[in-house]
Amino acid sequence: MIFICVKWKVKPEYAEGWIELTKTFTDATRAEPGNLFFDWSRNVEDPNEYVLIEAFKDDAAEAHVTSEHFKTAQRELPQYVQETPRVRNVQMDGDHWDELGEFKID
C-alpha cells in the first residue's frame, strides 16, 4: 500500500472549521475504490495543525491525484493554510494496521 502522512498548518481563523472545510474532499476520497483510510487528527500541542493519515492500494494513487475532487481541493484548500503542507509518503507491504506488540491487550 501507499501510506501518506500530511501535516497541514491551518490559518488560525479556519482551524475550528477545518474538518467541515475538507468534508467534501474527505468523503469523496474515502469513497474511492482504492482508498484504505483517510483520517484527520488535530495536533494537541498546536490547534492550528491537522495531521492527515491516508493509505491507498498500490494501483489507486494515480486515480486519487487525478480525480476531480483532488483537483478541486488543490484549487480551494490553499487559501485556508499558512504554508505548503509537509508530507511523508512510503510504499509498504500489506494493506492493514498491525497490532502494537509493546502494548498488547489480552
Short mmCIF file of C-alpha atoms in Angstrom, two decimals:
data_model
loop_
_atom_site.label_atom_id
_atom_site.label_comp_id
_atom_site.label_asym_id
_atom_site.label_seq_id
_atom_site.Cartn_x
_atom_site.Cartn_y
_atom_site.Cartn_z
CA MET A 1 0.00 0.00 0.00
CA ILE A 2 0.97 3.64 -0.33
CA PHE A 3 0.99 5.20 3.14
CA ILE A 4 0.89 9.01 3.37
CA CYS A 5 1.08 11.34 6.33
CA VAL A 6 0.49 15.05 5.71
CA LYS A 7 0.80 17.92 8.19
CA TRP A 8 -1.49 20.85 7.40
CA LYS A 9 -0.77 24.17 9.14
CA VAL A 10 -4.19 25.86 9.01
CA LYS A 11 -4.68 29.61 9.37
CA PRO A 12 -5.96 30.26 12.93
CA GLU A 13 -9.26 31.72 11.75
CA TYR A 14 -10.07 28.46 9.90
CA ALA A 15 -8.73 25.92 12.41
CA GLU A 16 -12.04 25.28 14.18
CA GLY A 17 -13.84 24.71 10.88
CA TRP A 18 -11.14 22.71 9.08
CA ILE A 19 -12.93 19.36 9.25
CA GLU A 20 -16.05 20.90 7.74
CA LEU A 21 -13.99 22.75 5.09
CA THR A 22 -12.44 19.46 3.99
CA LYS A 23 -15.57 17.31 4.32
CA THR A 24 -16.41 17.08 0.62
CA PHE A 25 -12.81 16.18 -0.23
CA THR A 26 -12.62 13.70 2.65
CA ASP A 27 -15.91 11.98 1.80
CA ALA A 28 -15.05 11.72 -1.90
CA THR A 29 -11.60 10.32 -1.16
CA ARG A 30 -12.96 7.75 1.28
CA ALA A 31 -15.39 6.62 -1.44
CA GLU A 32 -12.59 5.91 -3.94
CA PRO A 33 -12.27 2.18 -4.74
CA GLY A 34 -8.58 2.03 -3.79
CA ASN A 35 -8.74 4.09 -0.60
CA LEU A 36 -7.90 2.13 2.54
CA PHE A 37 -8.24 5.00 5.04
CA PHE A 38 -8.24 8.80 5.13
CA ASP A 39 -8.25 10.08 8.71
CA TRP A 40 -7.77 13.57 10.14
CA SER A 41 -6.37 14.31 13.61
CA ARG A 42 -5.69 17.60 15.33
CA ASN A 43 -2.32 18.25 16.94
CA VAL A 44 -2.89 18.52 20.71
CA GLU A 45 0.04 20.95 21.10
CA ASP A 46 -0.76 23.16 18.09
CA PRO A 47 -4.51 23.62 17.46
CA ASN A 48 -3.73 25.08 14.02
CA GLU A 49 -2.11 21.89 12.79
CA TYR A 50 -4.02 18.91 11.44
CA VAL A 51 -2.43 15.59 10.52
CA LEU A 52 -3.89 13.50 7.73
CA ILE A 53 -3.12 9.78 7.68
CA GLU A 54 -4.12 8.16 4.42
CA ALA A 55 -3.44 4.97 2.50
CA PHE A 56 -4.26 3.62 -0.92
CA LYS A 57 -3.85 0.33 -2.68
CA ASP A 58 -0.74 0.46 -4.87
CA ASP A 59 -2.70 0.87 -8.10
CA ALA A 60 -5.02 3.60 -6.77
CA ALA A 61 -2.63 6.53 -6.27
CA GLU A 62 -2.86 7.92 -9.79
CA ALA A 63 -6.66 7.77 -9.79
CA HIS A 64 -6.65 9.72 -6.50
CA VAL A 65 -4.37 12.57 -7.60
CA THR A 66 -6.11 12.90 -10.96
CA SER A 67 -9.65 12.82 -9.53
CA GLU A 68 -11.90 15.85 -9.83
CA HIS A 69 -12.25 16.17 -6.04
CA PHE A 70 -8.45 16.20 -5.66
CA LYS A 71 -8.12 18.92 -8.30
CA THR A 72 -10.86 20.92 -6.56
CA ALA A 73 -9.03 20.57 -3.24
CA GLN A 74 -5.82 21.77 -4.90
CA ARG A 75 -7.64 24.93 -6.01
CA GLU A 76 -9.69 25.59 -2.87
CA LEU A 77 -7.73 24.47 0.20
CA PRO A 78 -4.58 26.64 -0.16
CA GLN A 79 -6.49 29.76 0.88
CA TYR A 80 -7.04 28.21 4.33
CA VAL A 81 -3.48 27.13 5.12
CA GLN A 82 -0.42 29.04 6.32
CA GLU A 83 2.19 27.13 4.31
CA THR A 84 2.71 24.25 1.92
CA PRO A 85 1.68 21.05 3.73
CA ARG A 86 4.52 18.73 4.75
CA VAL A 87 4.31 15.09 3.69
CA ARG A 88 5.85 11.66 4.12
CA ASN A 89 4.95 9.09 1.51
CA VAL A 90 6.11 5.48 1.66
CA GLN A 91 5.30 2.20 -0.01
CA MET A 92 4.54 -0.57 2.50
CA ASP A 93 3.72 -4.26 2.36
CA GLY A 94 0.16 -5.24 3.20
CA ASP A 95 -2.96 -3.11 3.42
CA HIS A 96 -3.78 -3.22 7.12
CA TRP A 97 -2.83 -1.91 10.56
CA ASP A 98 -0.60 -4.13 12.70
CA GLU A 99 -1.10 -4.56 16.45
CA LEU A 100 1.29 -2.62 18.68
CA GLY A 101 3.06 -5.52 20.39
CA GLU A 102 4.54 -3.34 23.14
CA PHE A 103 1.01 -2.54 24.33
CA LYS A 104 -0.67 -5.88 23.74
CA ILE A 105 -4.06 -6.12 25.45
CA ASP A 106 -5.07 -9.64 26.43
#
